[in-house]
C-alpha positions as CSV (number, residue, x, y, z in Angstrom):
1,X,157.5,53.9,-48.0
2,X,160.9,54.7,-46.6
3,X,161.3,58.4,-46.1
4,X,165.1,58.4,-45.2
5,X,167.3,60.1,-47.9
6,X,169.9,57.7,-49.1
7,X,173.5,59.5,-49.4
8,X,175.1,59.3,-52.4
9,X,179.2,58.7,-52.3
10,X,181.9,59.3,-55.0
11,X,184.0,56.2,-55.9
12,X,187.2,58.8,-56.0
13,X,186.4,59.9,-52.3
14,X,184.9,57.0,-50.1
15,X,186.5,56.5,-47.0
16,X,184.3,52.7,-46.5
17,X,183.8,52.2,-49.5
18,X,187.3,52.5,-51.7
19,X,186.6,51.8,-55.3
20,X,188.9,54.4,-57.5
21,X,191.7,52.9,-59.6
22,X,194.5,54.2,-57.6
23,X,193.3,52.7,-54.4
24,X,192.9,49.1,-56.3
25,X,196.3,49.2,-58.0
26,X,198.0,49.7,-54.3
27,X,196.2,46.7,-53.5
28,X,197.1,44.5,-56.1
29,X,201.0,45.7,-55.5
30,X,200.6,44.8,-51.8
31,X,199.1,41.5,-52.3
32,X,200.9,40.4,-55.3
33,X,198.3,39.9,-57.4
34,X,198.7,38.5,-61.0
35,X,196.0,39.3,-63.3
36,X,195.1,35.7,-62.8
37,X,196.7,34.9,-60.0
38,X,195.1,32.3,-57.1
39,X,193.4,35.0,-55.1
40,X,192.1,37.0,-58.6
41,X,190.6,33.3,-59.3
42,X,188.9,32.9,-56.3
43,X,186.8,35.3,-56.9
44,X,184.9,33.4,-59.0
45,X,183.3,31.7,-55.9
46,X,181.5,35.3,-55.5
47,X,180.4,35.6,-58.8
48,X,177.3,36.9,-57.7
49,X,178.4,39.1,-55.1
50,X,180.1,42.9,-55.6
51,X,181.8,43.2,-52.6
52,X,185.1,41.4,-50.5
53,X,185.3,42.3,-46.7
54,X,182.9,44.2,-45.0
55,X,182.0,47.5,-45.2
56,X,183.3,48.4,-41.6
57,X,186.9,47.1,-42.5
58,X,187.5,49.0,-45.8
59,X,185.2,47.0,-48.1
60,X,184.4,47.6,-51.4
61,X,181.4,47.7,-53.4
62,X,183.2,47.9,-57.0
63,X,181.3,48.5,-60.2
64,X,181.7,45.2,-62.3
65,X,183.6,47.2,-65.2
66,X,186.4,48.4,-62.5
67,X,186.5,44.8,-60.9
68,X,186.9,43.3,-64.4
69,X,190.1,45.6,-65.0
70,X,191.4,45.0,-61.9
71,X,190.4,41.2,-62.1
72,X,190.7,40.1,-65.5
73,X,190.1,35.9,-64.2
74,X,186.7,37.7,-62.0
75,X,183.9,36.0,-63.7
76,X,181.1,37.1,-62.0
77,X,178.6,39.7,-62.3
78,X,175.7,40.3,-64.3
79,X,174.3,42.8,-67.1
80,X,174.5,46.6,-66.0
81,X,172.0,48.9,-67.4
82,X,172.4,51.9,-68.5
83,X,169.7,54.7,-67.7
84,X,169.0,58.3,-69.3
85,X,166.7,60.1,-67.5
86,X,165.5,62.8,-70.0
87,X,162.7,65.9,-69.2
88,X,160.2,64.1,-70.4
89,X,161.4,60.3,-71.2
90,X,163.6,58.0,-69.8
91,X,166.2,55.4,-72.5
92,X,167.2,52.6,-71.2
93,X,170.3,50.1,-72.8
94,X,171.9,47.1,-71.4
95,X,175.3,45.7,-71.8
96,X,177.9,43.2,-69.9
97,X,181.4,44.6,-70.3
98,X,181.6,45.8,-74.3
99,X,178.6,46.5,-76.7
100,X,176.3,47.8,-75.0
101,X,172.8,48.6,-77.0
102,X,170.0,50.4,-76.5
103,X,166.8,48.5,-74.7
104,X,163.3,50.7,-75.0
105,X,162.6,54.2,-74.1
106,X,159.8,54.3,-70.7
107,X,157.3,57.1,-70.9
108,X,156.8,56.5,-67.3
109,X,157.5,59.3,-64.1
110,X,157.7,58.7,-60.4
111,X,156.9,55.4,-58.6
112,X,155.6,53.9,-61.8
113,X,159.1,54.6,-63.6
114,X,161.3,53.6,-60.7
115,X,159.3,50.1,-60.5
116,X,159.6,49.8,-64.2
117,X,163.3,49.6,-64.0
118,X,163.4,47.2,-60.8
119,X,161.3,44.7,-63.2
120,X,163.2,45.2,-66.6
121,X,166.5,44.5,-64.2
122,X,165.1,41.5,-62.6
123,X,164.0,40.5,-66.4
124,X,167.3,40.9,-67.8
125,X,169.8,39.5,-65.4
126,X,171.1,43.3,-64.1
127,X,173.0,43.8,-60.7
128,X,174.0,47.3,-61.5
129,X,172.2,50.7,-62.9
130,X,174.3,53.2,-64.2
131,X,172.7,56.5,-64.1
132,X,173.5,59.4,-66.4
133,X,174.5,62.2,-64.9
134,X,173.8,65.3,-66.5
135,X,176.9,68.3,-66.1
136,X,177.7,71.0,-67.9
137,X,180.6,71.4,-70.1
138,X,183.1,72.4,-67.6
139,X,182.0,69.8,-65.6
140,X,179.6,71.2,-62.9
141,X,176.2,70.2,-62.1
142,X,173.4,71.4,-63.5
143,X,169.6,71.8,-61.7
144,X,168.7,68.7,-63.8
145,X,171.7,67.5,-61.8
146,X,169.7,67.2,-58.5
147,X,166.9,65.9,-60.1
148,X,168.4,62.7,-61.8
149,X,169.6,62.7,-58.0
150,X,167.1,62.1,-56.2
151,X,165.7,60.1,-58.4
152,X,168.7,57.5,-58.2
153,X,168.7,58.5,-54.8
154,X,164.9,56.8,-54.6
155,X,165.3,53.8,-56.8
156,X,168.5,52.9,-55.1
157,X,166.4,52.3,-51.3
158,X,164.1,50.1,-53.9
159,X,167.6,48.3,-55.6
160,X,169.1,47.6,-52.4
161,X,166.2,45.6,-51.3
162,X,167.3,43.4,-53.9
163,X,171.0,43.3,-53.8
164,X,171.4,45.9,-56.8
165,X,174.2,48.7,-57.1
166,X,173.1,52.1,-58.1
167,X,175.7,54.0,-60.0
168,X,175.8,57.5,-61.4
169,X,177.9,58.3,-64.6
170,X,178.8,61.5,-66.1
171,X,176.9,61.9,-69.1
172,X,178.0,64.9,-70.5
173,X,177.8,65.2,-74.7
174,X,176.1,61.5,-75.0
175,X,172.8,62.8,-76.4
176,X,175.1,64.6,-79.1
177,X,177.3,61.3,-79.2
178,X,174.1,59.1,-79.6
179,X,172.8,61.0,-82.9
180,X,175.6,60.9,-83.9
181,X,175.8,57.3,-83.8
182,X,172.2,56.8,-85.3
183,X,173.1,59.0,-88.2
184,X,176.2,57.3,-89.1
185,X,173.8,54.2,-89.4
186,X,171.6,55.8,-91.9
187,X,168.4,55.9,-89.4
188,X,166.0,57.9,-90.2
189,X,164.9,61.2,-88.6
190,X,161.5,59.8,-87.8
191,X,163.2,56.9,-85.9
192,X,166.1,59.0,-84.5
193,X,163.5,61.4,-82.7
194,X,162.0,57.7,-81.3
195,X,165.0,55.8,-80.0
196,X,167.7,58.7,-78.9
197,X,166.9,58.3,-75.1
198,X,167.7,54.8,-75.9
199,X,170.4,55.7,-77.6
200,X,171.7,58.3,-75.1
201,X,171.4,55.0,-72.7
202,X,173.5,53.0,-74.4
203,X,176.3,55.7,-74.5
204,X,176.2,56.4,-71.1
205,X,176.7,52.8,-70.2
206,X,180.2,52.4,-73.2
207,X,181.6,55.5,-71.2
208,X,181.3,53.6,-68.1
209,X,182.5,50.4,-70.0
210,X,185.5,52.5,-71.8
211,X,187.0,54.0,-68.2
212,X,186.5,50.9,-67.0
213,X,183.9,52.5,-64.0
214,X,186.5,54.5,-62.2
215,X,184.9,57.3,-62.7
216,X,181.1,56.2,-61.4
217,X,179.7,57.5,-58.5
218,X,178.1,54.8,-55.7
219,X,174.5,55.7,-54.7
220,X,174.4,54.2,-50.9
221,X,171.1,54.0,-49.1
222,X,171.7,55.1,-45.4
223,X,169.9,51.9,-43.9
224,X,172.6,49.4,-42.4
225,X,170.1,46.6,-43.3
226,X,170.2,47.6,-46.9
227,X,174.1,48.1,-47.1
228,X,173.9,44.7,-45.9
229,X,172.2,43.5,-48.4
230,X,174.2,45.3,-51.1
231,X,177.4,43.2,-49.3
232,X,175.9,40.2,-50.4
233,X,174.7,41.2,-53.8
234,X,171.9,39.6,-56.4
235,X,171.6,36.0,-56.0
236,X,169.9,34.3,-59.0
């Protein structure tokens, strides 16, 4: 098993690895690009990758959602899935672009969980994860924080084998937000206690959708060999 920590860069800071709104919008101004202009449209070709240039020259590694905005002709990528990792359970939803709904809820820890979500990704057509990540209401991290770090932290080494992006999301509110939700929708306490994790999931991954991923955190393994891998993204 790999033993090297992988480091875990914010989209709004990334020198290498550029991938915050303002940084795109300067590049569609210098290029000239059209929402579906001849170079937007090419990018079709790489439907399957998440990156353009290499990582040494300024490349990106974009979440789909924030490639979509910038590239409204793009149309690759795949599903994303959306992950809340609870105390004791873990939701997982699933969604490409809009509507995202909740998948099952994993009563899994460890190894056993993080292999759990390589094979319901490789099931469902996913090249991205998007992590919740738990702050407090003025924004700062928590101790469950560093947890759902690390654990990112691990399954991205396992993702990156495979081409997949690991993402972290603020999830802040979304277990209120998902109740909410299940309430509204008449179900049942007895069902609600069952599927929130789900639930919280799904909410985590319709923030992501709604700012269009500009605010999601890229989870980079330190191994050249595996950011290599990430360049060329999921081939199916």
């Amino acid at each position: 098993m790999l033993t090297t920590k992988p480091s875990i860069l914010p989209a709004k800071s990334a020198a290498l690895y550029p991938s915050n709104l303002s940084f795109i919008t300067d590049l569609r101004v210098k290029h000239a690009l059209g929402p579906c202009s001849t170079v937007a449209r090419r990018l079709r070709v790489f439907s399957t990758s998440s990156t353009m240039a290499n990582t040494g020259g300024g490349g990106e590694i974009l979440p789909n959602a924030l490639r979509r905005r910038i590239y409204p002709c793009w149309g690759g990528g795949f599903f994303s899935l959306g992950i809340d990792v609870g105390t004791s359970r873990t939701g997982v939803a699933i969604g490409k672009g809009f509507a995202p709904r909740p998948l099952t809820v994993l009563d899994l820890r460890g190894e056993k969980l993080e292999q759990r979500l390589i094979q319901i990704a490789e099931q469902e057509e996913v090249d991205e994860f998007i992590i919740g990540l738990p702050k407090s209401y003025d924004g700062k991290e928590t101790p469950q924080s560093n947890k759902v770090r690390s654990i990112a932290g691990r399954i991205a080494v396992r993702a990156a084998e495979r081409g997949l992006r690991i993402y972290l999301q603020d999830e802040h509110g979304t277990t209120l937000e998902a109740l909410d939700f299940m309430i509204e929708r008449g179900l049942k306490r007895s069902a609600r206690k069952v599927k929130v994790d789900a639930y919280s999931a799904m909410m985590v991954l319709d923030r992501y959708f709604s700012t269009s991923g500009s605010e999601a955190e890229l989870v980079l393994p330190k191994q050249l060999d595996l950011q290599e891998k990430l360049k060329k993204g999921v081939r199916r």
